[in-house]
């Protein structure tokens, strides 16, 4: 009996000790939590922003930083105190677009379909854990808008394009600078006049290619140094300027140095990383793409990306030369696009413009067995990451707005208006507008914090690495910046909302 009482007494002591220890730990957590945690208001408190608090900024104490505290306690011992700098030969390394790696790993891409220009990421043991150094003599970039027309040669030490394209006025070396006169293969009088010419061909009011805000998103395939996209910005049009890492590997480097929206990419075997109906106009000027290959699979990818009634502006010898070879290519291309229900809406000089149909009615009137076929109903037209292209036409769904521009408002109204496709991702218009308000507040606070350390026009190219509905980019509308909205594969369905708002972005793993 005595032994049993002693066991009970010991158990009680252990219980009291345990409770005391929990209490002490709770007080410690409360003490440190009060110094590092956001304010006491919850995220879903409808009045959380009225007193200046916010999920990011609200009530944050500046007395002690959580990271500093954890660092002092030894929680981050695995983080290196310094990161080595890569060898200078890697100053222009693009890890997943490194063709040397393809050959070293003895991969066998199909060169005829440009597979070697697509992404091939190195295995873990071949990845670089070092900082990419800038080129020798690197200077702080020239600020926008001056950068549109000139950049420092030291920052992109490549001049062979200036020599190769000297007769086309792509770029000119002038002392320490490389200048961009706004020319191109088919921009004989400059990209600005070429753009006006396209508007005239389409008979848009005032010769404005934006057509009252209805043309906002443009895909420029084979963009060179992106002068077409550069001059579109003046018209309130934003272009996704696309070019591969090919023999002119520095094309996109020039574009980004200039402050022009652009990205590396190629029409090869995979879908481009954009949702269906992302663009109102696609453009290709002497891009040397074989549009007839593999049953027209590349034109069918453009078809997937264009909205109802979207345009394809094509400037190339096949459109105007009269020799037998070019006539043969033109006739075959014309036949293919007719079977895709596209129509020629304008043709002048070296340029032809096609228009995509507004509905499925033309497809249903085609003779049975006509190629290309319609895609299977189970095929998701918005799936775009590592998805192989298919030689089929993407039909319009029963739920979509069967009207030109998919029922979207003109720019800039579409930026803040809830787009029709919100329903497809299960987001209400109330949630959409609340997200817009939150990010408007946050960006104001960001700018306040940055005001003392940044100079005017020192920020031009911005990346939002978790773009959600594009609220961050929307809040930057009045700043002279552009935003590459990045959606993870799991959140890629939301990228269509970003394009519907008149913004641009990409899917990434």
mmCIF file of N, CA and C in Angstrom, residues 438-502:
data_model
loop_
_atom_site.group_PDB
_atom_site.id
_atom_site.type_symbol
_atom_site.label_atom_id
_atom_site.label_comp_id
_atom_site.label_asym_id
_atom_site.label_seq_id
_atom_site.Cartn_x
_atom_site.Cartn_y
_atom_site.Cartn_z
ATOM 1 N N UNK A 438 -6.424 44.730 -51.678
ATOM 2 C CA UNK A 438 -5.318 44.377 -50.785
ATOM 3 C C UNK A 438 -3.979 44.725 -51.428
ATOM 4 N N UNK A 439 -3.826 44.363 -52.700
ATOM 5 C CA UNK A 439 -2.539 44.606 -53.352
ATOM 6 C C UNK A 439 -2.316 46.078 -53.651
ATOM 7 N N UNK A 440 -3.385 46.830 -53.863
ATOM 8 C CA UNK A 440 -3.247 48.280 -54.016
ATOM 9 C C UNK A 440 -2.653 48.877 -52.743
ATOM 10 N N UNK A 441 -3.170 48.449 -51.600
ATOM 11 C CA UNK A 441 -2.661 48.940 -50.316
ATOM 12 C C UNK A 441 -1.210 48.516 -50.110
ATOM 13 N N UNK A 442 -0.923 47.257 -50.403
ATOM 14 C CA UNK A 442 0.432 46.743 -50.169
ATOM 15 C C UNK A 442 1.471 47.475 -51.008
ATOM 16 N N UNK A 443 1.158 47.700 -52.283
ATOM 17 C CA UNK A 443 2.130 48.360 -53.157
ATOM 18 C C UNK A 443 2.394 49.787 -52.700
ATOM 19 N N UNK A 444 1.368 50.476 -52.218
ATOM 20 C CA UNK A 444 1.583 51.807 -51.650
ATOM 21 C C UNK A 444 2.583 51.724 -50.497
ATOM 22 N N UNK A 445 2.423 50.708 -49.656
ATOM 23 C CA UNK A 445 3.337 50.539 -48.514
ATOM 24 C C UNK A 445 4.736 50.140 -48.978
ATOM 25 N N UNK A 446 4.805 49.265 -49.976
ATOM 26 C CA UNK A 446 6.122 48.891 -50.531
ATOM 27 C C UNK A 446 6.857 50.150 -50.983
ATOM 28 N N UNK A 447 6.148 50.986 -51.727
ATOM 29 C CA UNK A 447 6.781 52.168 -52.316
ATOM 30 C C UNK A 447 7.245 53.128 -51.226
ATOM 31 N N UNK A 448 6.482 53.219 -50.144
ATOM 32 C CA UNK A 448 6.908 54.068 -49.029
ATOM 33 C C UNK A 448 8.226 53.567 -48.448
ATOM 34 N N UNK A 449 8.314 52.247 -48.282
ATOM 35 C CA UNK A 449 9.520 51.666 -47.712
ATOM 36 C C UNK A 449 10.725 51.850 -48.637
ATOM 37 N N UNK A 450 10.489 51.825 -49.954
ATOM 38 C CA UNK A 450 11.577 51.871 -50.925
ATOM 39 C C UNK A 450 11.952 53.291 -51.335
ATOM 40 N N UNK A 451 11.111 54.246 -50.987
ATOM 41 C CA UNK A 451 11.261 55.609 -51.490
ATOM 42 C C UNK A 451 12.629 56.201 -51.190
ATOM 43 N N UNK A 452 13.179 55.881 -50.025
ATOM 44 C CA UNK A 452 14.442 56.489 -49.608
ATOM 45 C C UNK A 452 15.660 55.838 -50.240
ATOM 46 N N UNK A 453 15.475 54.680 -50.870
ATOM 47 C CA UNK A 453 16.641 53.954 -51.377
ATOM 48 C C UNK A 453 16.643 53.768 -52.894
ATOM 49 N N UNK A 454 15.571 54.156 -53.579
ATOM 50 C CA UNK A 454 15.561 54.015 -55.036
ATOM 51 C C UNK A 454 15.427 55.379 -55.689
ATOM 52 N N UNK A 455 15.968 55.484 -56.884
ATOM 53 C CA UNK A 455 15.892 56.715 -57.642
ATOM 54 C C UNK A 455 14.848 56.571 -58.750
ATOM 55 N N UNK A 456 14.453 57.689 -59.305
ATOM 56 C CA UNK A 456 13.419 57.692 -60.329
ATOM 57 C C UNK A 456 13.819 56.808 -61.516
ATOM 58 N N UNK A 457 12.874 55.991 -61.960
ATOM 59 C CA UNK A 457 13.056 55.109 -63.120
ATOM 60 C C UNK A 457 14.161 54.071 -62.945
ATOM 61 N N UNK A 458 14.541 53.782 -61.697
ATOM 62 C CA UNK A 458 15.588 52.774 -61.487
ATOM 63 C C UNK A 458 15.026 51.357 -61.516
ATOM 64 N N UNK A 459 13.691 51.228 -61.498
ATOM 65 C CA UNK A 459 13.056 49.909 -61.592
ATOM 66 C C UNK A 459 12.240 49.873 -62.878
ATOM 67 N N UNK A 460 12.473 48.850 -63.681
ATOM 68 C CA UNK A 460 11.740 48.706 -64.942
ATOM 69 C C UNK A 460 11.196 47.292 -65.114
ATOM 70 N N UNK A 461 12.062 46.274 -65.049
ATOM 71 C CA UNK A 461 11.650 44.884 -65.216
ATOM 72 C C UNK A 461 11.327 44.284 -63.852
ATOM 73 N N UNK A 462 10.117 43.822 -63.675
ATOM 74 C CA UNK A 462 9.671 43.280 -62.381
ATOM 75 C C UNK A 462 9.144 41.863 -62.593
ATOM 76 N N UNK A 463 9.447 40.971 -61.647
ATOM 77 C CA UNK A 463 8.909 39.610 -61.699
ATOM 78 C C UNK A 463 8.100 39.342 -60.434
ATOM 79 N N UNK A 464 6.866 38.907 -60.609
ATOM 80 C CA UNK A 464 6.032 38.468 -59.487
ATOM 81 C C UNK A 464 6.062 36.946 -59.476
ATOM 82 N N UNK A 465 6.761 36.367 -58.518
ATOM 83 C CA UNK A 465 7.015 34.926 -58.530
ATOM 84 C C UNK A 465 5.873 34.097 -57.966
ATOM 85 N N UNK A 466 4.784 34.748 -57.537
ATOM 86 C CA UNK A 466 3.597 34.026 -57.080
ATOM 87 C C UNK A 466 2.399 34.901 -57.412
ATOM 88 N N UNK A 467 2.047 34.948 -58.685
ATOM 89 C CA UNK A 467 1.205 36.025 -59.194
ATOM 90 C C UNK A 467 -0.269 35.928 -58.833
ATOM 91 N N UNK A 468 -0.765 34.725 -58.509
ATOM 92 C CA UNK A 468 -2.167 34.541 -58.139
ATOM 93 C C UNK A 468 -3.099 35.141 -59.193
ATOM 94 N N UNK A 469 -3.824 36.214 -58.876
ATOM 95 C CA UNK A 469 -4.767 36.820 -59.815
ATOM 96 C C UNK A 469 -4.200 38.063 -60.495
ATOM 97 N N UNK A 470 -2.923 38.355 -60.242
ATOM 98 C CA UNK A 470 -2.302 39.520 -60.872
ATOM 99 C C UNK A 470 -2.533 40.819 -60.137
ATOM 100 N N UNK A 471 -2.924 40.751 -58.863
ATOM 101 C CA UNK A 471 -3.193 41.964 -58.103
ATOM 102 C C UNK A 471 -1.977 42.856 -57.926
ATOM 103 N N UNK A 472 -0.809 42.250 -57.742
ATOM 104 C CA UNK A 472 0.422 43.029 -57.567
ATOM 105 C C UNK A 472 0.716 43.845 -58.822
ATOM 106 N N UNK A 473 0.670 43.188 -59.991
ATOM 107 C CA UNK A 473 0.936 43.892 -61.246
ATOM 108 C C UNK A 473 -0.108 44.971 -61.505
ATOM 109 N N UNK A 474 -1.344 44.699 -61.147
ATOM 110 C CA UNK A 474 -2.421 45.675 -61.332
ATOM 111 C C UNK A 474 -2.145 46.937 -60.525
ATOM 112 N N UNK A 475 -1.662 46.755 -59.304
ATOM 113 C CA UNK A 475 -1.383 47.897 -58.438
ATOM 114 C C UNK A 475 -0.214 48.745 -58.943
ATOM 115 N N UNK A 476 0.590 48.194 -59.842
ATOM 116 C CA UNK A 476 1.733 48.928 -60.393
ATOM 117 C C UNK A 476 1.399 49.641 -61.706
ATOM 118 N N UNK A 477 0.131 49.693 -62.052
ATOM 119 C CA UNK A 477 -0.282 50.243 -63.348
ATOM 120 C C UNK A 477 0.269 51.645 -63.595
ATOM 121 N N UNK A 478 0.274 52.485 -62.588
ATOM 122 C CA UNK A 478 0.690 53.873 -62.779
ATOM 123 C C UNK A 478 2.195 54.070 -62.621
ATOM 124 N N UNK A 479 2.923 52.986 -62.356
ATOM 125 C CA UNK A 479 4.380 53.055 -62.315
ATOM 126 C C UNK A 479 4.916 52.680 -63.694
ATOM 127 N N UNK A 480 6.040 53.240 -64.067
ATOM 128 C CA UNK A 480 6.586 52.965 -65.398
ATOM 129 C C UNK A 480 7.387 51.671 -65.381
ATOM 130 N N UNK A 481 6.695 50.567 -65.080
ATOM 131 C CA UNK A 481 7.324 49.249 -65.006
ATOM 132 C C UNK A 481 6.447 48.255 -65.764
ATOM 133 N N UNK A 482 7.000 47.086 -66.043
ATOM 134 C CA UNK A 482 6.202 45.984 -66.544
ATOM 135 C C UNK A 482 6.481 44.778 -65.657
ATOM 136 N N UNK A 483 5.513 43.892 -65.536
ATOM 137 C CA UNK A 483 5.619 42.762 -64.623
ATOM 138 C C UNK A 483 5.476 41.444 -65.382
ATOM 139 N N UNK A 484 6.435 40.540 -65.168
ATOM 140 C CA UNK A 484 6.292 39.165 -65.634
ATOM 141 C C UNK A 484 5.632 38.381 -64.502
ATOM 142 N N UNK A 485 4.357 38.052 -64.671
ATOM 143 C CA UNK A 485 3.614 37.306 -63.661
ATOM 144 C C UNK A 485 3.906 35.814 -63.819
ATOM 145 N N UNK A 486 4.425 35.205 -62.771
ATOM 146 C CA UNK A 486 4.787 33.792 -62.827
ATOM 147 C C UNK A 486 3.783 32.987 -62.015
ATOM 148 N N UNK A 487 3.201 31.970 -62.641
ATOM 149 C CA UNK A 487 2.262 31.075 -61.963
ATOM 150 C C UNK A 487 2.901 29.693 -61.860
ATOM 151 N N UNK A 488 2.849 29.106 -60.687
ATOM 152 C CA UNK A 488 3.358 27.748 -60.540
ATOM 153 C C UNK A 488 2.462 26.785 -61.304
ATOM 154 N N UNK A 489 2.971 25.600 -61.556
ATOM 155 C CA UNK A 489 2.191 24.611 -62.302
ATOM 156 C C UNK A 489 0.859 24.344 -61.607
ATOM 157 N N UNK A 490 0.880 24.262 -60.275
ATOM 158 C CA UNK A 490 -0.341 23.969 -59.527
ATOM 159 C C UNK A 490 -1.353 25.104 -59.602
ATOM 160 N N UNK A 491 -0.879 26.329 -59.849
ATOM 161 C CA UNK A 491 -1.767 27.495 -59.907
ATOM 162 C C UNK A 491 -1.904 28.036 -61.331
ATOM 163 N N UNK A 492 -1.516 27.235 -62.309
ATOM 164 C CA UNK A 492 -1.455 27.737 -63.682
ATOM 165 C C UNK A 492 -2.819 28.138 -64.231
ATOM 166 N N UNK A 493 -3.904 27.564 -63.708
ATOM 167 C CA UNK A 493 -5.243 27.915 -64.204
ATOM 168 C C UNK A 493 -5.538 29.397 -64.008
ATOM 169 N N UNK A 494 -4.893 30.010 -63.007
ATOM 170 C CA UNK A 494 -5.158 31.417 -62.719
ATOM 171 C C UNK A 494 -4.463 32.361 -63.689
ATOM 172 N N UNK A 495 -3.539 31.840 -64.463
ATOM 173 C CA UNK A 495 -2.822 32.695 -65.403
ATOM 174 C C UNK A 495 -3.771 33.260 -66.461
ATOM 175 N N UNK A 496 -4.849 32.533 -66.771
ATOM 176 C CA UNK A 496 -5.803 33.038 -67.767
ATOM 177 C C UNK A 496 -6.460 34.339 -67.290
ATOM 178 N N UNK A 497 -6.626 34.481 -65.974
ATOM 179 C CA UNK A 497 -7.207 35.712 -65.430
ATOM 180 C C UNK A 497 -6.241 36.868 -65.631
ATOM 181 N N UNK A 498 -4.948 36.594 -65.464
ATOM 182 C CA UNK A 498 -3.930 37.626 -65.661
ATOM 183 C C UNK A 498 -3.955 38.137 -67.096
ATOM 184 N N UNK A 499 -4.063 37.226 -68.055
ATOM 185 C CA UNK A 499 -4.146 37.662 -69.453
ATOM 186 C C UNK A 499 -5.460 38.370 -69.739
ATOM 187 N N UNK A 500 -6.538 37.912 -69.143
ATOM 188 C CA UNK A 500 -7.820 38.587 -69.338
ATOM 189 C C UNK A 500 -7.794 40.015 -68.801
ATOM 190 N N UNK A 501 -6.917 40.274 -67.836
ATOM 191 C CA UNK A 501 -6.794 41.623 -67.272
ATOM 192 C C UNK A 501 -5.923 42.529 -68.141
ATOM 193 N N UNK A 502 -5.312 41.947 -69.183
ATOM 194 C CA UNK A 502 -4.435 42.752 -70.032
ATOM 195 C C UNK A 502 -3.008 42.760 -69.550
#
